[in-house]
Coordinates of C-alpha atoms in Angstrom, one line a residue:
Chain A
M1 CA 18.3 10.7 -6.1
K2 CA 15.3 10.1 -3.8
S3 CA 12.0 10.4 -5.5
T4 CA 11.2 13.4 -3.4
K5 CA 14.5 15.1 -4.0
Y6 CA 13.4 17.5 -6.7
T7 CA 15.1 20.6 -8.0
E8 CA 13.9 24.0 -6.8
K9 CA 12.3 24.6 -10.2
V10 CA 10.3 21.4 -10.1
L11 CA 9.1 22.2 -6.6
D12 CA 8.2 25.7 -7.7
H13 CA 6.1 24.4 -10.6
F14 CA 4.5 21.9 -8.2
R15 CA 3.7 24.5 -5.6
N16 CA 2.7 27.2 -8.1
P17 CA 1.6 25.5 -11.3
R18 CA 1.2 27.8 -14.3
N19 CA -1.7 27.6 -16.7
V20 CA -4.0 25.3 -14.8
G21 CA -7.3 24.8 -16.4
T22 CA -8.9 24.0 -19.8
L23 CA -9.5 25.8 -23.1
E24 CA -12.5 25.7 -25.4
G25 CA -13.2 26.7 -29.0
D26 CA -12.7 25.7 -32.6
D27 CA -9.1 26.8 -32.5
V28 CA -8.3 24.6 -29.4
A29 CA -6.9 21.1 -29.5
V30 CA -6.4 18.8 -26.6
G31 CA -4.0 15.9 -26.0
K32 CA -4.3 13.3 -23.3
V33 CA -1.7 10.8 -22.2
G34 CA -1.1 8.4 -19.3
N35 CA -3.5 6.2 -17.4
P36 CA -4.6 5.8 -13.9
T37 CA -2.8 2.5 -13.5
C38 CA 0.6 4.2 -13.7
G39 CA -0.7 7.0 -11.5
D40 CA -0.5 9.8 -14.1
I41 CA -2.9 11.4 -16.4
M42 CA -2.1 14.6 -18.2
E43 CA -4.2 16.8 -20.4
V44 CA -2.7 19.6 -22.5
F45 CA -4.9 22.2 -24.2
I46 CA -3.5 24.5 -26.9
K47 CA -5.1 27.4 -28.6
I48 CA -3.8 27.9 -32.1
D49 CA -3.7 31.0 -34.4
G50 CA -2.4 30.3 -37.9
D51 CA 0.5 27.9 -37.1
K52 CA 1.3 29.5 -33.8
I53 CA 0.4 28.3 -30.3
V54 CA -1.0 31.4 -28.5
D55 CA -2.2 29.9 -25.3
A56 CA -1.8 26.6 -23.4
K57 CA -3.4 25.1 -20.3
F58 CA -3.3 21.8 -18.5
R59 CA -4.8 19.4 -15.9
T60 CA -2.8 16.6 -14.3
F61 CA -3.5 13.7 -11.9
G62 CA -0.1 12.5 -10.7
C63 CA 2.9 12.9 -8.6
G64 CA 5.0 16.1 -8.1
S65 CA 7.1 15.7 -11.2
A66 CA 4.0 15.0 -13.3
I67 CA 2.4 18.3 -12.2
A68 CA 5.7 20.2 -12.7
T69 CA 6.5 18.9 -16.2
T70 CA 3.0 19.7 -17.5
S71 CA 3.1 23.1 -16.0
M72 CA 6.6 23.7 -17.6
T73 CA 5.5 22.4 -21.0
T74 CA 2.6 24.8 -21.2
E75 CA 5.0 27.6 -20.4
M76 CA 7.5 26.6 -23.0
V77 CA 5.1 26.1 -25.9
K78 CA 3.4 29.5 -25.8
G79 CA 4.5 31.4 -28.9
M80 CA 6.0 28.3 -30.6
T81 CA 4.9 27.3 -34.1
L82 CA 3.3 23.8 -34.4
D83 CA 6.4 22.5 -36.1
E84 CA 8.6 23.8 -33.3
A85 CA 6.3 22.3 -30.7
M86 CA 6.4 18.9 -32.4
E87 CA 10.2 19.0 -31.9
L88 CA 9.9 19.6 -28.1
T89 CA 11.0 16.5 -26.3
R90 CA 10.7 15.1 -22.7
Q91 CA 14.4 15.8 -22.3
D92 CA 13.9 19.5 -23.2
V93 CA 11.2 19.8 -20.5
A94 CA 13.3 18.0 -17.9
D95 CA 16.3 20.2 -18.8
E96 CA 14.2 23.4 -18.4
L97 CA 13.4 22.1 -14.9
D98 CA 17.1 21.6 -14.1
G99 CA 16.6 17.8 -14.3
L100 CA 14.4 15.1 -12.9
P101 CA 15.2 12.1 -10.7
P102 CA 16.1 9.2 -13.1
I103 CA 13.2 7.1 -12.0
K104 CA 10.8 9.9 -12.9
M105 CA 12.1 10.5 -16.4
H106 CA 9.7 7.9 -17.9
C107 CA 6.7 7.7 -15.7
S108 CA 5.7 11.2 -15.2
N109 CA 7.4 13.2 -17.9
L110 CA 4.7 12.6 -20.5
A111 CA 3.7 16.2 -21.0
A112 CA 5.6 16.6 -24.3
D113 CA 3.7 13.5 -25.5
A114 CA 0.4 15.0 -24.6
L115 CA 1.4 18.2 -26.5
H116 CA 2.2 16.2 -29.6
E117 CA -1.1 14.4 -29.3
A118 CA -2.9 17.7 -29.2
I119 CA -1.1 19.0 -32.3
K120 CA -1.8 15.8 -34.2
S121 CA -5.5 15.9 -33.3
Y122 CA -5.6 19.6 -34.5
R123 CA -4.0 18.8 -37.8
K124 CA -6.1 15.8 -38.3
G125 CA -9.2 17.9 -37.6
R126 CA -8.2 20.2 -40.4
G127 CA -7.8 17.3 -42.9
E128 CA -4.0 17.3 -42.8
E129 CA -2.1 14.1 -43.3
V130 CA -0.9 12.8 -40.0
S131 CA 1.2 9.7 -39.4
D132 CA -0.6 7.8 -36.7
E133 CA 0.5 4.3 -35.7
S134 CA -1.7 4.1 -32.7
E135 CA -5.0 3.8 -34.5
L136 CA -5.1 0.0 -34.9
V137 CA -8.5 -1.5 -34.8
K138 CA -8.6 -3.7 -31.7
E139 CA -10.2 -7.1 -31.9
E140 CA -12.7 -7.8 -29.2
V141 CA -12.7 -11.2 -27.6
E142 CA -16.0 -12.4 -26.3
C143 CA -15.1 -15.3 -24.1
L144 CA -15.0 -15.3 -20.3
I145 CA -12.6 -17.9 -18.7
G146 CA -13.7 -19.4 -15.4
K147 CA -17.4 -18.5 -15.5
D148 CA -18.6 -22.1 -15.5
E149 CA -15.8 -23.3 -13.2
F150 CA -16.7 -20.8 -10.5
L151 CA -20.5 -20.9 -10.9
D152 CA -22.0 -20.9 -7.4
K153 CA -18.5 -20.6 -6.0
G154 CA -18.6 -16.8 -6.2
V155 CA -20.1 -16.4 -9.7
S156 CA -23.9 -16.0 -9.6
L157 CA -26.4 -15.3 -12.3
S158 CA -28.8 -13.4 -10.0
V159 CA -28.9 -11.9 -6.5
E160 CA -31.5 -13.9 -4.5
N161 CA -30.4 -13.0 -1.0
L162 CA -28.6 -9.8 -0.1
D163 CA -27.3 -11.4 3.1
D164 CA -24.9 -13.6 1.0
F165 CA -23.1 -10.4 -0.1
I166 CA -22.5 -8.7 3.3
D167 CA -19.1 -6.9 3.2
Q168 CA -18.2 -8.8 0.0
R169 CA -16.4 -7.1 -2.9
V170 CA -18.8 -7.6 -5.7
L171 CA -18.2 -7.1 -9.4
V172 CA -21.5 -6.7 -11.5
L173 CA -21.3 -7.0 -15.2
Y174 CA -23.5 -4.4 -16.9
S175 CA -26.3 -5.9 -19.0
G176 CA -29.0 -3.3 -18.9
D177 CA -31.3 -1.7 -16.2
E178 CA -31.6 -4.8 -14.1
S179 CA -27.9 -5.1 -13.6
V180 CA -27.6 -1.5 -12.6
D181 CA -30.5 -1.9 -10.2
T182 CA -28.9 -5.0 -8.7
A183 CA -25.6 -3.1 -8.2
I184 CA -27.3 -0.3 -6.4
N185 CA -29.2 -2.7 -4.2
L186 CA -26.0 -4.4 -3.2
T187 CA -24.7 -1.2 -1.7
E188 CA -27.1 -1.7 1.2
V189 CA -24.9 -4.6 2.4
T190 CA -21.4 -3.8 1.2
E191 CA -19.4 -0.7 0.5
R192 CA -17.6 -2.3 -2.5
V193 CA -19.7 -2.7 -5.6
I194 CA -18.1 -2.3 -9.0
L195 CA -20.1 -2.2 -12.2
L196 CA -18.2 -3.1 -15.4
T197 CA -19.1 -2.0 -18.9
P198 CA -17.2 -2.2 -22.2
D199 CA -18.8 1.1 -23.3
D200 CA -17.9 4.6 -22.4
T201 CA -21.4 5.4 -21.2
L202 CA -24.3 3.5 -19.7
V203 CA -27.6 3.4 -21.6
I204 CA -30.1 3.4 -18.8
N205 CA -33.3 5.4 -17.9
P206 CA -32.7 8.8 -16.3
E207 CA -34.2 7.9 -12.9
L208 CA -31.9 4.9 -12.6
A209 CA -28.9 7.0 -13.8
E210 CA -29.5 9.4 -11.0
R211 CA -29.8 6.7 -8.4
L212 CA -26.6 5.3 -9.7
A213 CA -24.8 8.6 -9.5
N214 CA -25.9 9.1 -5.9
S215 CA -24.8 5.5 -4.9
S216 CA -21.4 4.3 -3.9
V217 CA -21.3 2.0 -7.0
K218 CA -18.0 2.4 -8.8
V219 CA -18.4 2.2 -12.5
L220 CA -15.5 1.0 -14.6
Y221 CA -16.1 2.1 -18.2
Q222 CA -14.4 0.7 -21.3
S223 CA -13.6 -2.4 -19.3
R224 CA -14.1 -6.1 -20.1
L225 CA -13.9 -9.1 -17.8
L226 CA -11.5 -11.6 -19.3
E227 CA -11.1 -14.2 -16.5
V228 CA -12.3 -15.2 -13.1
R229 CA -9.5 -16.6 -10.9
G230 CA -9.1 -18.2 -7.6
E231 CA -8.2 -21.4 -5.7
F232 CA -11.5 -23.3 -5.2
E233 CA -13.6 -20.1 -5.3
V234 CA -13.6 -16.6 -6.8
E235 CA -10.7 -14.6 -5.4
K236 CA -9.8 -12.2 -8.2
V237 CA -10.7 -11.2 -11.8
L238 CA -8.6 -10.2 -14.8
I239 CA -9.9 -7.1 -16.3
K240 CA -9.0 -5.5 -19.6
N241 CA -9.0 -1.7 -19.9
L242 CA -10.1 -1.4 -23.6
D243 CA -9.1 2.3 -23.8
E244 CA -5.5 1.7 -22.7
D245 CA -5.3 -1.9 -24.0
E246 CA -4.1 -3.0 -20.6
E247 CA -4.9 -6.0 -18.4
Y248 CA -4.9 -6.0 -14.6
E249 CA -6.0 -8.1 -11.7
L250 CA -8.5 -7.0 -9.2
F251 CA -9.3 -8.8 -5.9
V252 CA -13.1 -9.5 -5.5
D253 CA -15.2 -12.0 -3.7
Q254 CA -18.3 -12.3 -6.0
V255 CA -19.1 -11.8 -9.7
V256 CA -22.7 -11.2 -10.7
I257 CA -23.6 -11.9 -14.3
I258 CA -27.2 -11.2 -15.1
E259 CA -27.9 -12.4 -18.6
Chain B
M1 CA 10.7 25.1 12.3
K2 CA 10.8 21.5 13.4
E3 CA 8.9 19.1 11.1
I4 CA 5.8 17.6 12.8
Y5 CA 6.6 13.9 12.5
L6 CA 3.7 11.5 11.8
D7 CA 5.5 8.7 10.0
N8 CA 6.3 6.6 13.1
Q9 CA 5.7 3.4 11.1
S10 CA 8.9 4.0 9.1
A11 CA 11.2 5.1 11.9
K12 CA 10.9 6.2 15.5
P13 CA 13.1 8.4 17.6
V14 CA 15.1 6.6 20.4
D15 CA 13.7 7.5 23.8
S16 CA 16.2 9.5 25.8
R17 CA 15.8 7.1 28.8
V18 CA 16.9 4.3 26.5
I19 CA 20.0 6.2 25.3
E20 CA 20.9 6.8 29.0
E21 CA 20.8 3.0 29.7
M22 CA 22.9 2.2 26.7
M23 CA 25.7 4.7 27.3
P24 CA 27.9 2.7 29.8
Y25 CA 28.0 -0.2 27.3
F26 CA 30.0 1.6 24.7
A27 CA 33.3 2.5 26.5
E28 CA 33.0 1.2 30.1
K29 CA 31.3 -2.2 29.9
Y30 CA 32.5 -3.0 26.4
G31 CA 33.3 -6.7 26.9
N32 CA 32.5 -9.7 24.6
P33 CA 29.8 -11.9 26.3
S34 CA 31.7 -15.0 25.0
A35 CA 34.8 -14.1 26.9
L36 CA 35.4 -15.7 30.3
H37 CA 37.1 -12.9 32.2
T38 CA 35.4 -10.3 34.4
T39 CA 35.0 -7.8 31.6
G40 CA 33.3 -10.5 29.6
D41 CA 31.1 -11.5 32.5
I42 CA 29.7 -8.0 32.9
A43 CA 28.7 -8.1 29.2
T44 CA 27.2 -11.6 29.6
E45 CA 25.1 -10.4 32.5
A46 CA 23.7 -7.5 30.6
L47 CA 23.0 -9.7 27.6
E48 CA 21.2 -12.3 29.7
E49 CA 19.2 -9.7 31.7
S50 CA 18.1 -8.3 28.4
R51 CA 17.1 -11.7 27.1
K52 CA 15.0 -12.3 30.2
S53 CA 13.3 -8.9 29.9
I54 CA 12.4 -9.3 26.2
A55 CA 11.1 -12.8 26.9
N56 CA 8.9 -11.4 29.6
F57 CA 7.6 -8.7 27.2
I58 CA 6.1 -11.4 24.9
N59 CA 5.6 -14.2 27.5
A60 CA 8.3 -16.4 26.1
D61 CA 11.1 -18.4 27.8
E62 CA 14.6 -16.9 27.9
D63 CA 16.1 -19.6 25.8
E64 CA 13.6 -18.8 23.0
I65 CA 15.0 -15.3 22.3
I66 CA 17.6 -14.9 19.5
F67 CA 19.1 -11.4 19.1
T68 CA 19.6 -10.3 15.5
S69 CA 20.6 -7.2 13.6
G70 CA 17.0 -6.2 13.1
A71 CA 13.6 -7.5 12.1
T72 CA 14.6 -8.2 8.5
E73 CA 17.3 -10.6 9.6
A74 CA 14.9 -12.2 12.2
I75 CA 12.4 -12.8 9.4
N76 CA 15.0 -14.2 7.1
I77 CA 16.3 -16.7 9.7
G78 CA 12.7 -17.5 10.9
I79 CA 11.3 -18.3 7.4
I80 CA 14.3 -19.4 5.4
G81 CA 15.9 -21.2 8.3
Y82 CA 12.8 -23.1 9.2
A83 CA 12.1 -24.0 5.5
L84 CA 15.7 -25.4 5.1
K85 CA 15.5 -27.3 8.4
N86 CA 12.2 -28.9 7.4
K87 CA 12.4 -29.4 3.7
R88 CA 12.3 -33.2 4.1
K89 CA 8.8 -32.8 5.7
G90 CA 7.4 -30.7 3.0
N91 CA 8.1 -27.8 0.6
H92 CA 4.9 -25.8 0.9
I93 CA 4.7 -22.4 2.6
I94 CA 1.6 -20.2 2.9
I95 CA 2.0 -16.4 3.4
S96 CA -0.8 -13.8 3.4
E97 CA -1.2 -11.3 0.5
V98 CA -0.6 -8.4 2.9
E99 CA 2.8 -9.5 4.3
H100 CA 5.5 -6.9 4.5
I101 CA 7.4 -6.7 1.3
S102 CA 10.5 -8.4 2.8
I103 CA 8.4 -11.6 3.2
H104 CA 7.0 -11.4 -0.3
N105 CA 10.6 -11.2 -1.5
I106 CA 11.7 -14.1 0.7
A107 CA 8.8 -16.2 -0.7
K108 CA 10.0 -15.3 -4.2
Y109 CA 13.5 -16.4 -3.3
L110 CA 12.3 -19.7 -1.8
S111 CA 10.2 -20.5 -4.8
R112 CA 13.3 -20.3 -6.9
E113 CA 14.9 -22.7 -4.5
G114 CA 12.2 -25.3 -5.1
F115 CA 9.6 -24.4 -2.4
E116 CA 5.9 -24.0 -3.3
I117 CA 4.4 -20.7 -2.1
S118 CA 0.7 -20.0 -1.7
K119 CA -0.7 -16.6 -0.9
A120 CA -3.8 -16.4 1.3
P121 CA -6.2 -13.6 0.3
V122 CA -7.6 -11.0 2.6
D123 CA -11.0 -9.4 2.9
I124 CA -12.1 -5.9 2.1
Y125 CA -10.5 -4.7 5.4
G126 CA -7.2 -6.6 4.9
R127 CA -7.9 -9.4 7.3
V128 CA -6.9 -12.9 6.3
D129 CA -9.9 -15.0 5.3
M130 CA -9.6 -18.1 7.6
R131 CA -11.6 -20.3 5.3
K132 CA -9.4 -19.5 2.3
L133 CA -6.3 -19.9 4.4
E134 CA -7.3 -23.3 5.6
R135 CA -8.2 -24.5 2.1
R136 CA -4.6 -23.8 1.0
I137 CA -3.1 -26.2 3.5
T138 CA -1.8 -29.5 2.0
D139 CA 0.1 -32.4 3.5
K140 CA 3.3 -30.7 2.2
T141 CA 2.6 -27.4 4.2
I142 CA 5.4 -26.8 6.7
L143 CA 5.0 -23.1 7.5
I144 CA 2.3 -20.3 7.6
S145 CA 3.5 -16.7 7.8
V146 CA 1.0 -14.0 8.7
G147 CA 2.1 -10.6 10.1
Y148 CA 0.5 -9.7 13.4
A149 CA -0.8 -6.4 12.0
S150 CA -0.3 -4.6 8.6
N151 CA 2.5 -2.1 8.6
E152 CA 0.6 -0.1 6.0
I153 CA -3.2 -0.1 6.8
G154 CA -2.8 -1.2 10.4
T155 CA -5.3 -4.0 10.2
I156 CA -4.8 -6.6 13.0
Q157 CA -5.0 -10.2 11.9
P158 CA -7.0 -13.0 13.6
I159 CA -3.7 -14.2 15.1
R160 CA -5.1 -16.6 17.7
E161 CA -7.3 -18.3 15.2
I162 CA -4.4 -18.8 12.8
G163 CA -2.2 -20.0 15.7
K164 CA -4.9 -22.5 16.6
L165 CA -5.3 -23.7 13.0
A166 CA -1.5 -24.2 12.7
E167 CA -1.4 -26.1 16.0
E168 CA -4.2 -28.4 14.9
K169 CA -2.5 -29.1 11.6
G170 CA 1.0 -29.5 13.0
I171 CA 2.3 -26.6 10.9
A172 CA 4.7 -23.9 12.2
F173 CA 3.3 -20.4 12.5
H174 CA 5.6 -17.4 11.8
S175 CA 4.4 -13.9 12.5
D176 CA 6.2 -10.6 11.7
A177 CA 5.1 -8.6 14.8
V178 CA 7.0 -5.4 14.0
A179 CA 4.0 -3.2 13.2
A180 CA 2.1 -4.5 16.2
E181 CA 4.7 -4.5 19.0
G182 CA 4.1 -1.8 21.5
L183 CA 0.6 -1.3 20.3
V184 CA -1.0 -4.7 20.9
P185 CA -0.2 -6.9 23.9
I186 CA 1.7 -9.9 22.4
D187 CA 1.7 -13.2 24.2
V188 CA 3.3 -16.0 22.1
K189 CA 1.8 -18.8 24.2
R190 CA -1.8 -17.4 24.1
D191 CA -1.4 -16.5 20.4
G192 CA 0.0 -19.8 19.3
I193 CA 3.0 -18.3 17.6
H194 CA 6.1 -20.5 17.0
L195 CA 8.4 -18.0 15.2
M196 CA 8.2 -14.3 15.5
A197 CA 10.2 -11.2 14.5
L198 CA 10.5 -8.0 16.6
S199 CA 12.5 -4.8 16.0
S200 CA 14.0 -2.6 18.6
N201 CA 13.3 0.7 16.9
D202 CA 9.6 0.1 16.9
L203 CA 9.7 0.2 20.7
Y204 CA 11.7 3.5 20.6
G205 CA 15.0 1.6 21.0
P206 CA 18.0 1.9 18.7
K207 CA 17.9 0.7 15.0
G208 CA 20.0 -2.3 14.0
V209 CA 18.7 -4.6 16.7
G210 CA 15.9 -7.1 16.5
V211 CA 14.8 -10.4 17.9
L212 CA 13.8 -13.8 16.6
Y213 CA 11.5 -15.6 18.9
M214 CA 12.0 -19.3 18.3
R215 CA 9.8 -21.7 20.3
K216 CA 11.4 -24.9 21.6
K217 CA 11.0 -27.8 19.0
Y218 CA 10.7 -25.2 16.2
R219 CA 14.4 -24.9 15.6
V220 CA 15.7 -23.3 12.4
N221 CA 18.9 -23.6 10.5
P222 CA 21.3 -20.7 10.7
I223 CA 21.7 -18.8 7.5
M224 CA 24.9 -17.2 8.5
I225 CA 27.8 -19.3 9.8
G226 CA 30.3 -18.2 12.4
G227 CA 31.3 -18.6 16.0
G228 CA 28.0 -20.1 17.2
Q229 CA 26.6 -17.3 19.3
E230 CA 22.9 -17.1 20.1
L231 CA 22.4 -20.9 20.2
G232 CA 24.3 -21.2 16.9
I233 CA 21.3 -19.6 15.1
R234 CA 22.8 -16.1 14.7
S235 CA 26.6 -16.1 14.9
G236 CA 28.6 -12.9 15.4
S237 CA 29.5 -11.1 18.7
E238 CA 26.3 -9.7 20.2
D239 CA 25.7 -5.9 20.0
V240 CA 25.5 -5.5 23.7
P241 CA 24.8 -1.7 23.8
G242 CA 22.0 -2.1 21.2
I243 CA 20.5 -5.1 23.0
V244 CA 20.6 -3.3 26.3
G245 CA 18.8 -0.4 24.4
M246 CA 16.1 -2.8 23.2
K247 CA 15.6 -4.2 26.7
A248 CA 15.2 -0.7 28.2
A249 CA 12.8 0.2 25.4
A250 CA 10.7 -2.9 26.0
E251 CA 10.6 -2.3 29.8
I252 CA 9.4 1.3 29.3
M253 CA 6.9 0.1 26.7
Q254 CA 5.5 -2.5 29.0
K255 CA 4.7 0.2 31.6
E256 CA 3.5 2.9 29.2
M257 CA 1.7 1.0 26.5
P258 CA -1.8 1.0 28.0
G259 CA -1.8 4.8 28.4
E260 CA -0.2 5.3 25.0
V261 CA -2.6 3.1 23.2
K262 CA -5.5 5.0 24.7
R263 CA -4.0 8.4 23.7
F264 CA -3.2 7.2 20.1
T265 CA -6.7 5.7 19.8
G266 CA -8.2 9.1 20.6
Y267 CA -5.9 10.8 18.0
R268 CA -6.8 8.2 15.4
D269 CA -10.5 8.2 15.8
R270 CA -10.6 12.0 15.8
M271 CA -8.6 12.1 12.5
I272 CA -10.6 9.5 10.8
K273 CA -13.9 11.0 11.8
Q274 CA -13.0 14.5 10.8
I275 CA -11.4 13.7 7.5
L276 CA -14.2 11.4 6.3
E277 CA -16.8 14.0 7.4
E278 CA -15.0 17.0 5.9
I279 CA -13.7 15.7 2.6
P280 CA -16.1 14.4 0.1
D281 CA -15.2 11.1 -1.7
S282 CA -12.7 10.1 1.0
Y283 CA -12.5 6.6 2.5
L284 CA -10.9 4.7 5.3
N285 CA -8.4 1.9 4.3
G286 CA -8.2 -1.1 6.6
H287 CA -10.5 -2.2 9.4
P288 CA -12.6 0.4 11.3
T289 CA -12.0 -1.2 14.7
E290 CA -9.5 -4.1 14.4
R291 CA -6.7 -1.7 13.6
L292 CA -3.5 -0.4 15.3
A293 CA -4.2 2.6 17.6
S294 CA -1.4 4.6 15.8
N295 CA -2.7 4.1 12.3
T296 CA -4.8 6.4 10.2
H297 CA -5.0 5.4 6.5
V298 CA -7.4 7.2 4.2
R299 CA -7.7 7.7 0.5
F300 CA -9.1 10.5 -1.7
D301 CA -10.6 10.1 -5.1
G302 CA -8.8 11.8 -8.0
I303 CA -5.5 12.7 -6.4
E304 CA -2.1 11.0 -6.1
G305 CA -0.2 10.1 -3.0
E306 CA 3.2 11.6 -3.7
S307 CA 1.6 15.0 -4.4
I308 CA -0.2 14.7 -1.1
L309 CA 3.1 13.8 0.7
L310 CA 5.0 16.8 -0.9
S311 CA 2.2 19.1 0.0
F312 CA 2.3 18.0 3.6
K313 CA 6.1 18.4 3.5
D314 CA 5.7 22.0 2.4
K315 CA 3.5 22.5 5.4
G316 CA 6.1 21.1 7.7
I317 CA 4.4 17.7 8.3
A318 CA 5.9 14.3 7.6
I319 CA 3.4 11.6 6.5
S320 CA 3.5 8.6 4.3
T321 CA 1.5 7.3 1.3
G322 CA 0.6 4.1 -0.4
S323 CA 1.5 5.6 -3.7
A324 CA 3.7 3.9 -6.3
C325 CA 5.5 7.1 -7.0
T326 CA 7.3 7.1 -3.6
S327 CA 8.4 3.5 -3.9
K328 CA 11.5 2.1 -5.5
T329 CA 9.5 0.0 -8.0
L330 CA 6.8 2.5 -8.9
E331 CA 4.3 -0.3 -8.2
P332 CA 1.3 0.6 -6.0
S333 CA 1.1 -0.9 -2.5
H334 CA 0.4 -4.6 -2.8
T335 CA -1.5 -4.4 0.5
L336 CA -4.0 -1.9 -0.8
I337 CA -4.4 -3.9 -4.1
A338 CA -5.1 -7.0 -2.0
T339 CA -8.0 -5.3 -0.2
G340 CA -9.6 -4.9 -3.7
L341 CA -8.6 -1.4 -4.7
L342 CA -8.0 -0.4 -8.2
H343 CA -4.5 1.0 -9.0
E344 CA -5.8 4.6 -9.3
E345 CA -7.5 4.3 -5.9
A346 CA -4.4 2.8 -4.2
H347 CA -2.4 5.8 -5.5
G348 CA -4.4 8.4 -3.6
S349 CA -3.7 7.3 -0.1
L350 CA -2.4 9.1 3.0
Q351 CA -0.9 7.2 5.9
I352 CA -0.5 8.9 9.3
T353 CA 1.2 7.0 12.1
T354 CA 1.4 8.6 15.5
G355 CA 4.1 7.9 18.1
R356 CA 5.1 8.6 21.7
F357 CA 6.2 12.1 21.1
N358 CA 3.2 13.4 19.2
T359 CA 0.8 15.7 20.9
S360 CA -2.8 16.7 20.3
Q361 CA -1.6 19.9 18.7
D362 CA 0.1 17.8 16.0
I363 CA -3.2 16.3 15.1
D364 CA -4.8 19.7 15.0
S365 CA -2.1 20.8 12.5
V366 CA -2.8 17.9 10.2
L367 CA -6.6 18.3 10.3
K368 CA -6.2 22.0 9.5
V369 CA -4.3 21.4 6.3
V370 CA -6.0 18.3 4.9
P371 CA -8.9 20.1 3.3
E372 CA -6.8 22.7 1.5
I373 CA -4.3 20.2 0.2
V374 CA -7.0 17.9 -1.1
T375 CA -8.9 20.7 -2.7
R376 CA -5.9 22.2 -4.4
L377 CA -4.8 18.9 -5.9
R378 CA -8.3 18.0 -7.0
N379 CA -8.6 21.4 -8.8
L380 CA -5.6 20.3 -10.7
S381 CA -6.8 16.9 -11.5
P382 CA -8.6 15.8 -14.8
I383 CA -10.1 12.7 -13.3
Y384 CA -11.8 14.1 -10.2
K385 CA -15.4 14.8 -10.7
A386 CA -17.4 15.6 -7.5
K387 CA -20.4 13.4 -7.0
K388 CA -23.8 15.2 -7.3
V389 CA -25.5 15.3 -3.9

């Protein structure tokens, strides 16, 4: 089956998704799965009364089947007890949509997983015992391979002359206000500036935060630079997404490390 | 209602004038060019006329044109055939990071066969960095392969500079010209190209026909063994109707290209300008000026390409995307990644390629639906947050 050969039901849920949006309140739980690298992120919100799911909403970034499966999942769970909802599988959702192309079964049919995450987080919030194997403490590695090797061959410890960075893809490591200021200044000469931080927020002064928000700097949160790579000079970097525990390569021309 | 077709990079309709020229070669002039009787002579004449015409189209000599079953075959013979013929001279081959997927896969195959492959990086616009390319050359380098223009983002490579470098270093230069043919005037002598692949369909000729340009003294080994047709490089009786079709397509193209390029450039620049102005957090992929006239390639923060494609399909418009979800491997486009995009950015791309039969109204239809499609998908998306202005 071609990736775009979807059943009528899938197409209907893609065109007219049910229950788009978010829910709030003490009786609401949210589950999030997927990651942007695979091209899918799904959030499922459930509202719970006693042990019954009384409402469900979702938001999805992803392909046609990703949107359709999350939509269908929210339709299916309304009225279910939490135990029943925990039993709902990816296959159930796919069946209800009259099937999915085989290649899509894995990548985009994660809605049931998001639902289970939501239920677990609700139960945990109420002090119930929940089996959770995903909460391993991750060790942080503090070394950067290639920094010395590529020093002045694409790795710099300061930005002296903006002209050296014209149309360059620049990665700036966050190390406080000065690094953010440098990143913003670089956008005068190049459209591609990425600011990398291991944290999920930046601790900077409000005026700088606003300048950053209005700039074209792309901030990558929860990300660590593991390695600088290239033949003779910087050509790419290996980045670890700490949230997803995943490593990927990114093509860049310059790495700025202000210590 | 007929679908508005704006995916001319993936396939083009055959021009009716081409079909007309092909027709006699199916049932009337059906001879085998290798045969010596009159029926064979008629086919030989058509074949050699076609060869002359294609040679003229790229400023080559007639005996440098090898007809194949398409561009993929031409690329296979050009790269693998040259590597096998020259393996005593060296085993190192350089390709660019933004080559067509077929060339990446050929490189993978050759590296399993004992060849060393280096990949030359590109800049933010997808253009090969000459300095980085040159630094990869060793005394074992026998071949450089850089496509004339990207089939995805439409960026045109500094072909003459690469040709000059290859000439100076005594290395063969192969270029896949499929995306560029019919949109950029190709001159193999001026450009310094030694081996080059062309396809017929990209000139509005029939599918299943292609050409390997093979410069004298840059001979390759055949990779298919048979009766010795096409200088022994590509055995098998020639597909005369298809070849006549490619010739007709090239002749029409030669006349109509300047006008077409001008028309497509107008379409392209109008689309890019209006989309980038109307849609917040949208960006152009590829080079702003050194790009194919037919190619518009933009990306939108926070949405995914297959959803964009399906939404266009629902509106009766055929477009393409750099998204993983439409590919066989589910990997995002290697070309977009090579320009420095993150995976999630590469996923949100829209590729529009115009062709001979598009009209200004087709462009209007696209521009009308882009804002509502992007807005709808962004409203669904958990990762799209509009920037404060």
